[in-house]
PDB file of C-alpha atoms in Angstrom:
ATOM      1  CA  MET A 192     -27.055 -15.654 -46.694  1.00  0.00           C
ATOM      2  CA  SER A 193     -28.743 -17.440 -43.788  1.00  0.00           C
ATOM      3  CA  PRO A 194     -30.168 -15.619 -40.814  1.00  0.00           C
ATOM      4  CA  ARG A 195     -28.235 -15.836 -37.582  1.00  0.00           C
ATOM      5  CA  ARG A 196     -29.421 -18.298 -34.921  1.00  0.00           C
ATOM      6  CA  ASN A 197     -30.171 -16.565 -31.652  1.00  0.00           C
ATOM      7  CA  ARG A 198     -31.535 -19.613 -29.900  1.00  0.00           C
ATOM      8  CA  PRO A 199     -29.364 -21.402 -27.312  1.00  0.00           C
ATOM      9  CA  LYS A 200     -28.276 -24.918 -28.175  1.00  0.00           C
ATOM     10  CA  ALA A 201     -29.921 -27.842 -26.436  1.00  0.00           C
ATOM     11  CA  ALA A 202     -28.190 -29.335 -23.383  1.00  0.00           C
ATOM     12  CA  GLY A 203     -27.384 -32.542 -25.250  1.00  0.00           C
ATOM     13  CA  SER A 204     -25.802 -30.819 -28.237  1.00  0.00           C
ATOM     14  CA  SER A 205     -22.253 -31.412 -29.389  1.00  0.00           C
ATOM     15  CA  GLY A 206     -21.090 -27.952 -28.270  1.00  0.00           C
ATOM     16  CA  ARG A 207     -18.412 -27.472 -25.652  1.00  0.00           C
ATOM     17  CA  GLY A 208     -19.532 -27.850 -22.070  1.00  0.00           C
ATOM     18  CA  ALA A 209     -18.364 -26.010 -18.990  1.00  0.00           C
ATOM     19  CA  GLU A 210     -15.996 -28.824 -18.072  1.00  0.00           C
ATOM     20  CA  ASP A 211     -14.239 -28.484 -21.439  1.00  0.00           C
ATOM     21  CA  ASP A 212     -13.606 -24.786 -20.903  1.00  0.00           C
ATOM     22  CA  ARG A 213     -10.042 -24.475 -19.679  1.00  0.00           C
ATOM     23  CA  SER A 214     -10.089 -20.716 -19.403  1.00  0.00           C
ATOM     24  CA  GLY A 215      -9.193 -19.395 -16.018  1.00  0.00           C
ATOM     25  CA  ARG A 216     -10.185 -16.296 -14.176  1.00  0.00           C
ATOM     26  CA  TYR A 217      -7.397 -14.401 -15.940  1.00  0.00           C
ATOM     27  CA  GLY A 218      -8.997 -14.538 -19.359  1.00  0.00           C
ATOM     28  CA  GLY A 219      -6.596 -17.079 -20.844  1.00  0.00           C
ATOM     29  CA  TRP A 220      -6.488 -20.813 -21.329  1.00  0.00           C
ATOM     30  CA  GLN A 221      -4.330 -23.368 -19.564  1.00  0.00           C
ATOM     31  CA  SER A 222      -2.460 -26.366 -20.909  1.00  0.00           C
ATOM     32  CA  THR A 223       0.277 -28.791 -19.899  1.00  0.00           C
ATOM     33  CA  GLU A 224       3.602 -28.915 -21.758  1.00  0.00           C
ATOM     34  CA  SER A 225       6.741 -30.972 -21.341  1.00  0.00           C
ATOM     35  CA  TRP A 226      10.025 -29.073 -20.911  1.00  0.00           C
ATOM     36  CA  GLN A 227      13.392 -30.056 -19.415  1.00  0.00           C
ATOM     37  CA  GLY A 228      12.124 -33.519 -18.545  1.00  0.00           C
ATOM     38  CA  GLU A 229       9.124 -32.427 -16.486  1.00  0.00           C
ATOM     39  CA  GLU A 230       5.532 -31.383 -17.006  1.00  0.00           C
ATOM     40  CA  TRP A 231       4.746 -27.661 -16.832  1.00  0.00           C
ATOM     41  CA  SER A 232       1.388 -25.953 -16.409  1.00  0.00           C
ATOM     42  CA  VAL A 233       1.131 -23.072 -18.849  1.00  0.00           C
ATOM     43  CA  ARG A 234      -1.533 -20.372 -18.627  1.00  0.00           C
ATOM     44  CA  HIS A 235      -1.973 -17.766 -21.342  1.00  0.00           C
ATOM     45  CA  VAL A 236      -2.883 -14.454 -19.728  1.00  0.00           C
ATOM     46  CA  ALA A 237      -4.826 -11.767 -21.553  1.00  0.00           C
ATOM     47  CA  GLY A 238      -3.337  -8.304 -21.391  1.00  0.00           C
ATOM     48  CA  ALA A 239      -6.432  -6.745 -19.828  1.00  0.00           C
ATOM     49  CA  SER A 240      -6.183  -9.009 -16.774  1.00  0.00           C
ATOM     50  CA  ALA A 241      -2.547  -7.998 -16.191  1.00  0.00           C
ATOM     51  CA  ASP A 242      -3.469  -4.340 -15.814  1.00  0.00           C
ATOM     52  CA  GLY A 243      -1.377  -2.485 -13.250  1.00  0.00           C
ATOM     53  CA  LYS A 244       1.220  -5.238 -12.830  1.00  0.00           C
ATOM     54  CA  THR A 245       4.736  -5.665 -14.178  1.00  0.00           C
ATOM     55  CA  TYR A 246       6.841  -8.821 -14.287  1.00  0.00           C
ATOM     56  CA  ARG A 247      10.358  -9.735 -15.407  1.00  0.00           C
ATOM     57  CA  CYS A 248      10.601 -12.376 -18.153  1.00  0.00           C
ATOM     58  CA  PRO A 249      13.196 -15.083 -17.362  1.00  0.00           C
ATOM     59  CA  GLY A 250      13.745 -15.695 -21.087  1.00  0.00           C
ATOM     60  CA  CYS A 251      14.980 -12.234 -22.050  1.00  0.00           C
ATOM     61  CA  ASP A 252      15.348 -10.577 -18.630  1.00  0.00           C
ATOM     62  CA  GLN A 253      13.158  -7.671 -19.792  1.00  0.00           C
ATOM     63  CA  VAL A 254      10.105  -6.213 -18.070  1.00  0.00           C
ATOM     64  CA  ILE A 255       6.642  -7.363 -19.143  1.00  0.00           C
ATOM     65  CA  THR A 256       4.731  -4.122 -18.865  1.00  0.00           C
ATOM     66  CA  SER A 257       1.197  -3.688 -17.645  1.00  0.00           C
ATOM     67  CA  GLY A 258      -1.513  -4.783 -20.069  1.00  0.00           C
ATOM     68  CA  VAL A 259       0.717  -6.982 -22.266  1.00  0.00           C
ATOM     69  CA  PRO A 260      -0.534 -10.527 -23.006  1.00  0.00           C
ATOM     70  CA  HIS A 261       1.946 -13.114 -21.734  1.00  0.00           C
ATOM     71  CA  VAL A 262       2.381 -16.673 -20.451  1.00  0.00           C
ATOM     72  CA  VAL A 263       2.601 -17.890 -16.854  1.00  0.00           C
ATOM     73  CA  ALA A 264       4.416 -21.225 -16.481  1.00  0.00           C
ATOM     74  CA  TRP A 265       5.300 -23.396 -13.492  1.00  0.00           C
ATOM     75  CA  PRO A 266       6.298 -27.022 -12.908  1.00  0.00           C
ATOM     76  CA  GLU A 267       3.260 -29.215 -12.178  1.00  0.00           C
ATOM     77  CA  HIS A 268       4.635 -30.422  -8.844  1.00  0.00           C
ATOM     78  CA  ALA A 269       5.659 -26.921  -7.702  1.00  0.00           C
ATOM     79  CA  GLY A 270       3.763 -24.329  -5.743  1.00  0.00           C
ATOM     80  CA  VAL A 271       2.617 -20.794  -6.364  1.00  0.00           C
ATOM     81  CA  ASP A 272       6.055 -19.349  -5.614  1.00  0.00           C
ATOM     82  CA  ASP A 273       7.555 -21.137  -8.646  1.00  0.00           C
ATOM     83  CA  ARG A 274       5.317 -19.436 -11.232  1.00  0.00           C
ATOM     84  CA  ARG A 275       7.185 -17.369 -13.812  1.00  0.00           C
ATOM     85  CA  HIS A 276       5.763 -14.822 -16.247  1.00  0.00           C
ATOM     86  CA  TRP A 277       7.196 -15.074 -19.786  1.00  0.00           C
ATOM     87  CA  HIS A 278       6.679 -13.138 -23.006  1.00  0.00           C
ATOM     88  CA  LYS A 279       4.862 -15.457 -25.406  1.00  0.00           C
ATOM     89  CA  ALA A 280       7.764 -15.354 -27.879  1.00  0.00           C
ATOM     90  CA  CYS A 281      10.288 -16.099 -25.119  1.00  0.00           C
ATOM     91  CA  TRP A 282       8.275 -19.096 -23.898  1.00  0.00           C
ATOM     92  CA  ASN A 283       7.998 -20.453 -27.445  1.00  0.00           C
ATOM     93  CA  ALA A 284      11.785 -20.043 -27.902  1.00  0.00           C
ATOM     94  CA  ARG A 285      12.751 -21.273 -24.414  1.00  0.00           C
ATOM     95  CA  ASP A 286      14.918 -24.115 -25.750  1.00  0.00           C
ATOM     96  CA  ARG A 287      16.952 -21.671 -27.831  1.00  0.00           C
ATOM     97  CA  ARG A 288      17.167 -18.902 -25.237  1.00  0.00           C
ATOM     98  CA  THR A 289      19.068 -18.401 -22.047  1.00  0.00           C
ATOM     99  CA  THR A 290      19.457 -15.325 -19.946  1.00  0.00           C
ATOM    100  CA  ARG A 291      22.695 -13.785 -21.138  1.00  0.00           C
ATOM    101  CA  VAL A 292      22.518 -10.735 -18.920  1.00  0.00           C
ATOM    102  CA  ARG A 293      24.303 -11.182 -15.607  1.00  0.00           C
ATOM    103  CA  ARG A 294      23.315  -8.710 -12.957  1.00  0.00           C
ATOM    104  CA  SER A 295      25.573  -7.331 -10.317  1.00  0.00           C
ATOM    105  CA  GLY A 296      24.872  -8.294  -6.723  1.00  0.00           C
ATOM    106  CA  ASN A 297      23.099  -5.064  -5.936  1.00  0.00           C
ATOM    107  CA  SER A 298      20.718  -4.961  -8.923  1.00  0.00           C
ATOM    108  CA  PRO A 299      16.993  -5.245  -8.159  1.00  0.00           C
ATOM    109  CA  TRP A 300      15.019  -8.312  -9.309  1.00  0.00           C
ATOM    110  CA  PHE A 301      11.645  -6.672  -9.886  1.00  0.00           C
TER     111      PHE A 301
END
């Protein structure tokens, strides 16, 4: 067994640089995916950074509780108001899923 290296790598090494790090301030990583004929920005959010917040998943219409890892997706050309929080499984199955639950007019959308 070799001893562990505790020395930092040289600046010119083949390791990942800061510009290659696509992690955001929310502890996840961001990518671009194509869906429904347009490009979507997709950010994977760690559960710890979602502490104290709840969201409603558009894939299953269920609440994403506080502290649960999930995905935030929005069309590339859209603004902040178009971001949607999805369960990871719902985002991966988005082509096979639709919201089957129809709410009455007086139901809350929280």
